[in-house]
PDB file of C-alpha atoms in Angstrom:
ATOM      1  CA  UNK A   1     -15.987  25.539   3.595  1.00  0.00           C
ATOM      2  CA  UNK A   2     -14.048  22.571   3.583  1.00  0.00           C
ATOM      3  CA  UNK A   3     -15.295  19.997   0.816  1.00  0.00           C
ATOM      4  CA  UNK A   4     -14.960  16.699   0.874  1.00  0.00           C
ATOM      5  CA  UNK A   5     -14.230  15.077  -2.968  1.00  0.00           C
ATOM      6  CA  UNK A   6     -13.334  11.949  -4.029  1.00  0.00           C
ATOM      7  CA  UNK A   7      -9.834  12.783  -4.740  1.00  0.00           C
ATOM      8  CA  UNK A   8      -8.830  14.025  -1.286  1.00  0.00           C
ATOM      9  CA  UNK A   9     -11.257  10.881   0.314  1.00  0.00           C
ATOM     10  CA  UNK A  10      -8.422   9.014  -1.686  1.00  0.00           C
ATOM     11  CA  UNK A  11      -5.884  10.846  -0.453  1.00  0.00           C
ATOM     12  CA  UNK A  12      -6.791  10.256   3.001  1.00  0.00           C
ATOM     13  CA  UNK A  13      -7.257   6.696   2.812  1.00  0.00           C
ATOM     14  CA  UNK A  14      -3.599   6.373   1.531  1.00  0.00           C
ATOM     15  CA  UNK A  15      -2.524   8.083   4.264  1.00  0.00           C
ATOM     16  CA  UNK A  16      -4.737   5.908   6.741  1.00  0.00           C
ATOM     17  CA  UNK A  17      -3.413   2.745   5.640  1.00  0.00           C
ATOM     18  CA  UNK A  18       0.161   4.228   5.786  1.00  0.00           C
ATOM     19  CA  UNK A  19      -0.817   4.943   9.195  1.00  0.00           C
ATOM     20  CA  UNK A  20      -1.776   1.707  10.386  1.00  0.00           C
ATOM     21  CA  UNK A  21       0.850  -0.100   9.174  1.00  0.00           C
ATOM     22  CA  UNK A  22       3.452   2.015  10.806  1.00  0.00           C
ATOM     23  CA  UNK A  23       1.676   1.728  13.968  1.00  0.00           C
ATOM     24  CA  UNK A  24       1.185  -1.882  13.434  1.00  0.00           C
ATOM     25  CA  UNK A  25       5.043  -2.742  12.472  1.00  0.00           C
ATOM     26  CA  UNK A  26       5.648  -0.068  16.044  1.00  0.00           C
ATOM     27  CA  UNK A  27       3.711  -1.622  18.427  1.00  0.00           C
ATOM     28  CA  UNK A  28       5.061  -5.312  17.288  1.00  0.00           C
ATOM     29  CA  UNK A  29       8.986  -3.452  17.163  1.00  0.00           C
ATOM     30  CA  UNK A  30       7.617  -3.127  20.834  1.00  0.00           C
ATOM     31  CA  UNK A  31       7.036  -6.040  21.760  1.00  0.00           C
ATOM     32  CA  UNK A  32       9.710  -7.962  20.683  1.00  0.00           C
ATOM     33  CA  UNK A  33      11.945  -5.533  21.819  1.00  0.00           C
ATOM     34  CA  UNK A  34      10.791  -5.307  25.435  1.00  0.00           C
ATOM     35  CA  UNK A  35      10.555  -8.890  25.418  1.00  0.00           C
ATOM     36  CA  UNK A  36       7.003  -8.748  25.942  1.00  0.00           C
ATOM     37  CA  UNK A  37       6.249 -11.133  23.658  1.00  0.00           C
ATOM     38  CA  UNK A  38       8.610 -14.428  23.501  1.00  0.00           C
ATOM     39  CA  UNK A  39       8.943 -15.497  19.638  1.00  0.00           C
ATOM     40  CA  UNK A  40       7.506 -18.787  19.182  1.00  0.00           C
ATOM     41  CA  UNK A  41       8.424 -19.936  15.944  1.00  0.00           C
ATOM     42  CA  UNK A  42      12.390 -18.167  16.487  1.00  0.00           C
ATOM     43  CA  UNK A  43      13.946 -22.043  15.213  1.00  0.00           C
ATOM     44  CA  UNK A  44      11.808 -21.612  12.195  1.00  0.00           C
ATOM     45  CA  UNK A  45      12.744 -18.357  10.712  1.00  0.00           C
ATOM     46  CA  UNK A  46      15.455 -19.849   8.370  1.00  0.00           C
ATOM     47  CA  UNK A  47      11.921 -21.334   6.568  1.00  0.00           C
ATOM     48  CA  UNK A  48      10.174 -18.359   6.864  1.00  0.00           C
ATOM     49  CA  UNK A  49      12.225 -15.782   5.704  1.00  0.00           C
ATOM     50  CA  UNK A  50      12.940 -16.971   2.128  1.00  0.00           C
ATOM     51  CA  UNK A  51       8.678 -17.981   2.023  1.00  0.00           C
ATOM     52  CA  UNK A  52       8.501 -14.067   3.265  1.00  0.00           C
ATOM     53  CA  UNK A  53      10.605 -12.996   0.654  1.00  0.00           C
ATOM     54  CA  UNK A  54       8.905 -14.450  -2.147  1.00  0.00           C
ATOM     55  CA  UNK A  55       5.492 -13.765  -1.115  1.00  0.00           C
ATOM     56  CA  UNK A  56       6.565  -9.860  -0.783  1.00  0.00           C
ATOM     57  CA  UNK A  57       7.967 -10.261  -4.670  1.00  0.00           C
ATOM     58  CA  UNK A  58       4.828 -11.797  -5.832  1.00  0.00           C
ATOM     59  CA  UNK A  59       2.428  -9.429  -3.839  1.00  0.00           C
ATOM     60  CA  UNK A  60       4.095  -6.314  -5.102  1.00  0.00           C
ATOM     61  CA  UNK A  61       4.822  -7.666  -9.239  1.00  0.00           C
ATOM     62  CA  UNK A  62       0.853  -8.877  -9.484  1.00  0.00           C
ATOM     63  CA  UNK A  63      -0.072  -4.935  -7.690  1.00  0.00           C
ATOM     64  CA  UNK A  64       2.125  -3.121  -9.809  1.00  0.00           C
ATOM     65  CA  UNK A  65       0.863  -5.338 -12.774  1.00  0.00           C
ATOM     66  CA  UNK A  66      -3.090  -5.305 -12.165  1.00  0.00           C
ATOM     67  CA  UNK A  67      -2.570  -1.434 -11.552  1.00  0.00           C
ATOM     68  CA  UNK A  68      -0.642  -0.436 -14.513  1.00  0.00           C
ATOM     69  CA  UNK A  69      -3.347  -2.724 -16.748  1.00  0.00           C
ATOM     70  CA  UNK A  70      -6.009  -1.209 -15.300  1.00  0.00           C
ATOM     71  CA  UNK A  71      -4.967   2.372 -15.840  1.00  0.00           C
ATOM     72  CA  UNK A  72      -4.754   1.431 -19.224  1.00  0.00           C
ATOM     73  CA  UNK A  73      -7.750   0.732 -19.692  1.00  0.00           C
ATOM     74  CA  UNK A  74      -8.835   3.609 -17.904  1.00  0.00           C
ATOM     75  CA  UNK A  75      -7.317   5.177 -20.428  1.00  0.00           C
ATOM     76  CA  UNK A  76      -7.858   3.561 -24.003  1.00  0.00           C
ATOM     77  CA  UNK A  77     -12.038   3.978 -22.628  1.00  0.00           C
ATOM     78  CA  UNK A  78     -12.645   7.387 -24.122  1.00  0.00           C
ATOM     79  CA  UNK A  79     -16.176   7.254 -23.240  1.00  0.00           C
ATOM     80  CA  UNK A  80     -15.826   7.614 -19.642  1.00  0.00           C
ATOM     81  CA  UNK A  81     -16.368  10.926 -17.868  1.00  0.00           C
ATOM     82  CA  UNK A  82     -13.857  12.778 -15.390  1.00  0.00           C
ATOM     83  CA  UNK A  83     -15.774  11.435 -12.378  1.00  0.00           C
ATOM     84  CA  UNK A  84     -15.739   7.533 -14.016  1.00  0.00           C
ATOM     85  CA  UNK A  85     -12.014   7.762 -14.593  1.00  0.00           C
ATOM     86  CA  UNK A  86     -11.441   9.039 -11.210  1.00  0.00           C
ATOM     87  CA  UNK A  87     -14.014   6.073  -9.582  1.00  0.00           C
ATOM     88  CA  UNK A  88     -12.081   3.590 -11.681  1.00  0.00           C
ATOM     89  CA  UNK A  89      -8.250   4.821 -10.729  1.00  0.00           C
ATOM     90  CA  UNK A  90      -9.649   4.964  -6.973  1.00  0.00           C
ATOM     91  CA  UNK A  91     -10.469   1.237  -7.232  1.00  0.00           C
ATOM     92  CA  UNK A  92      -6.781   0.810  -9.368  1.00  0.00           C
ATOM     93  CA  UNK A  93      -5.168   2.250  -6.272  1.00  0.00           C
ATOM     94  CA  UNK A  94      -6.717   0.252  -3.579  1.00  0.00           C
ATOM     95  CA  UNK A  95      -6.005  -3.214  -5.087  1.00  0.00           C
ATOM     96  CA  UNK A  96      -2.424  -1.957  -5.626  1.00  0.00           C
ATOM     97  CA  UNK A  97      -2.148  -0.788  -2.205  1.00  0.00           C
ATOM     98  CA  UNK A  98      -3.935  -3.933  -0.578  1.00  0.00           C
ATOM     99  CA  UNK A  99      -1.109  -6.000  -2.863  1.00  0.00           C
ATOM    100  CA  UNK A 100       1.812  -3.983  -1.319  1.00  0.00           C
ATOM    101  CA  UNK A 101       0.399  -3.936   2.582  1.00  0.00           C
ATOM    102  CA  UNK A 102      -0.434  -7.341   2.780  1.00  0.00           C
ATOM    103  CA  UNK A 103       3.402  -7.986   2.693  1.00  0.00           C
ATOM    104  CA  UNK A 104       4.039  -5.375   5.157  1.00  0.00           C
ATOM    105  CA  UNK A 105       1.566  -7.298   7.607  1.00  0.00           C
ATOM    106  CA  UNK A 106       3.352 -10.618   7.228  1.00  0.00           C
ATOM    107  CA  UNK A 107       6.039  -9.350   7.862  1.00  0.00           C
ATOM    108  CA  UNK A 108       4.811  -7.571  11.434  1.00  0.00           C
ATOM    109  CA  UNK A 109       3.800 -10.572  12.117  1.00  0.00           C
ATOM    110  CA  UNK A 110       6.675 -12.904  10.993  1.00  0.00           C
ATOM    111  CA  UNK A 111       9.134 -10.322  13.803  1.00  0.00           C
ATOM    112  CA  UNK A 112       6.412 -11.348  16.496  1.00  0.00           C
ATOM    113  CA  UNK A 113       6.556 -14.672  15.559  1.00  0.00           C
ATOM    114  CA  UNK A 114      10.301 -15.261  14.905  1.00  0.00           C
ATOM    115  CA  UNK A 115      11.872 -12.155  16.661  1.00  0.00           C
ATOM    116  CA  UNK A 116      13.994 -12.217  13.651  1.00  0.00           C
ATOM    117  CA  UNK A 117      15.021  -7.994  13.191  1.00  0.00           C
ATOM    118  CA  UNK A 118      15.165  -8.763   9.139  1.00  0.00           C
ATOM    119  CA  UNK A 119      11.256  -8.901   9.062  1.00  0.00           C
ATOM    120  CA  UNK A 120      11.368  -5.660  10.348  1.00  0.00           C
ATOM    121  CA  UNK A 121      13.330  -4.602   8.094  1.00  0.00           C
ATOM    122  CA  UNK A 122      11.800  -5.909   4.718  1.00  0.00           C
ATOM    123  CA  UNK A 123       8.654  -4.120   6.450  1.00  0.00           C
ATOM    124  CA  UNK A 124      10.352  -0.840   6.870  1.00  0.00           C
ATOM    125  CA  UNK A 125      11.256  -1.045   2.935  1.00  0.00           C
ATOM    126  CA  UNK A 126       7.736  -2.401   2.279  1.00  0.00           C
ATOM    127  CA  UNK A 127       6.101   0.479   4.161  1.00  0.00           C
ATOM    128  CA  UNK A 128       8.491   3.596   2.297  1.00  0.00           C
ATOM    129  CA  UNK A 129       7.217   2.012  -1.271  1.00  0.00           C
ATOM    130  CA  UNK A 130       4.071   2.595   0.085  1.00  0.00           C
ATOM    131  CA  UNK A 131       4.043   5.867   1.193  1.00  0.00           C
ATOM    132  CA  UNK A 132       5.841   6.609  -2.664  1.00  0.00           C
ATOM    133  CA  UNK A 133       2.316   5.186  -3.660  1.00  0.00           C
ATOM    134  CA  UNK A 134       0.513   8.227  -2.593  1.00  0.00           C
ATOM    135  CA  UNK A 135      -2.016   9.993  -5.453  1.00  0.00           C
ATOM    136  CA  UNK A 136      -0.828  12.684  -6.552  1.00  0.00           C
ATOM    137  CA  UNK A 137      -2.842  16.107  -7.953  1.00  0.00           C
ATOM    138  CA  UNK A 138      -0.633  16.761 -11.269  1.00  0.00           C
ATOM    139  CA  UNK A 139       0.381  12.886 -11.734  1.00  0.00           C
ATOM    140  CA  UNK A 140      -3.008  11.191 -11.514  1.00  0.00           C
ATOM    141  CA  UNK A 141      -4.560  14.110 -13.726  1.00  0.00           C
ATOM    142  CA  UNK A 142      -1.961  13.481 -16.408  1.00  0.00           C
ATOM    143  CA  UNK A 143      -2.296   9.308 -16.227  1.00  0.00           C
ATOM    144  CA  UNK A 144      -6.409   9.882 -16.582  1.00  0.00           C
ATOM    145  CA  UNK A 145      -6.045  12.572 -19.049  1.00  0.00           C
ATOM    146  CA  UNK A 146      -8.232  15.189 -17.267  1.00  0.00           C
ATOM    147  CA  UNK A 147      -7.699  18.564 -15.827  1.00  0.00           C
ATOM    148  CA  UNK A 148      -6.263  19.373 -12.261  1.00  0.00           C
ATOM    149  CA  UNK A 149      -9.432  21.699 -12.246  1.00  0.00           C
ATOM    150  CA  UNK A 150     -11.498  18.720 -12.796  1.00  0.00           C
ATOM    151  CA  UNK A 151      -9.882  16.428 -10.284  1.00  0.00           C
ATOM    152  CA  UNK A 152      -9.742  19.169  -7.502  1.00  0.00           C
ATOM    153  CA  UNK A 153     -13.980  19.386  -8.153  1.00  0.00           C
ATOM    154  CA  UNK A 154     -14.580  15.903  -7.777  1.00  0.00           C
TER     155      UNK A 154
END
């Protein structure tokens, strides 16, 4: 019987979004590659890249930064049960990971833009921190305090 809990719904939309966005960054690779798609904006990509840059550094800081206060208040709340935690953290993760893919999608679209290769790049880097964002059983049991057991049942 294979049930469905809130942990491995989690775990599935992490690997969804991962998903997408290397799709996303492939097709786009594609198309500036194969010269499907001439760059428009190529003579501006000296403005965009350091704009790019900075936006990335922002995005990620403010998703790390939201996340980690948010887990500690997850866990300095001793009234909340296992499942409340677990709703809470599921919430902590999304913002974080909507903070580190937006970059990732800028950037996509920055190479189809510019048809500069260092968007691509960035991306690439983007998109691995991403997939090192994935919840883990043992790690996400010990930052909400609760059992694997209990995590596995909800």
């Amino acid at each position: 019987m294979n049930k469905t809990t809130l942990f491995s719904s989690l775990k599935f939309m992490h690997k969804a979004l991962l998903t997408g966005q290397i799709i996303f960054i492939a097709v786009i690779f594609y198309l500036v590659y194969s010269h499907t798609f001439l760059p428009i904006l190529a003579s501006q990509q000296k403005i965009m890249q350091p704009i790019v840059l900075i936006f990335a550094a922002i995005a990620l800081f403010t998703g790390k930064k939201l996340y980690k206060s948010k887990l500690e208040q997850i866990q300095a709340d001793i009234n909340l049960s296992a499942k409340e935690k677990l709703i809470q953290y599921r919430s902590a993760s999304i913002l974080l990971w909507a903070l580190v893919e937006a970059p990732s999608m800028v950037c996509g679209i920055c190479l189809l833009l510019s048809g500069n290769y260092a968007f691509l790049a960035l991306a690439l880097v983007i998109i691995f921190y991403f997939g090192t964002l994935a919840p883990i059983n043992s790690e996400t049991a010990v930052q909400l305090s609760i059992t694997i057991e209990n995590l596995d049942e909800l």
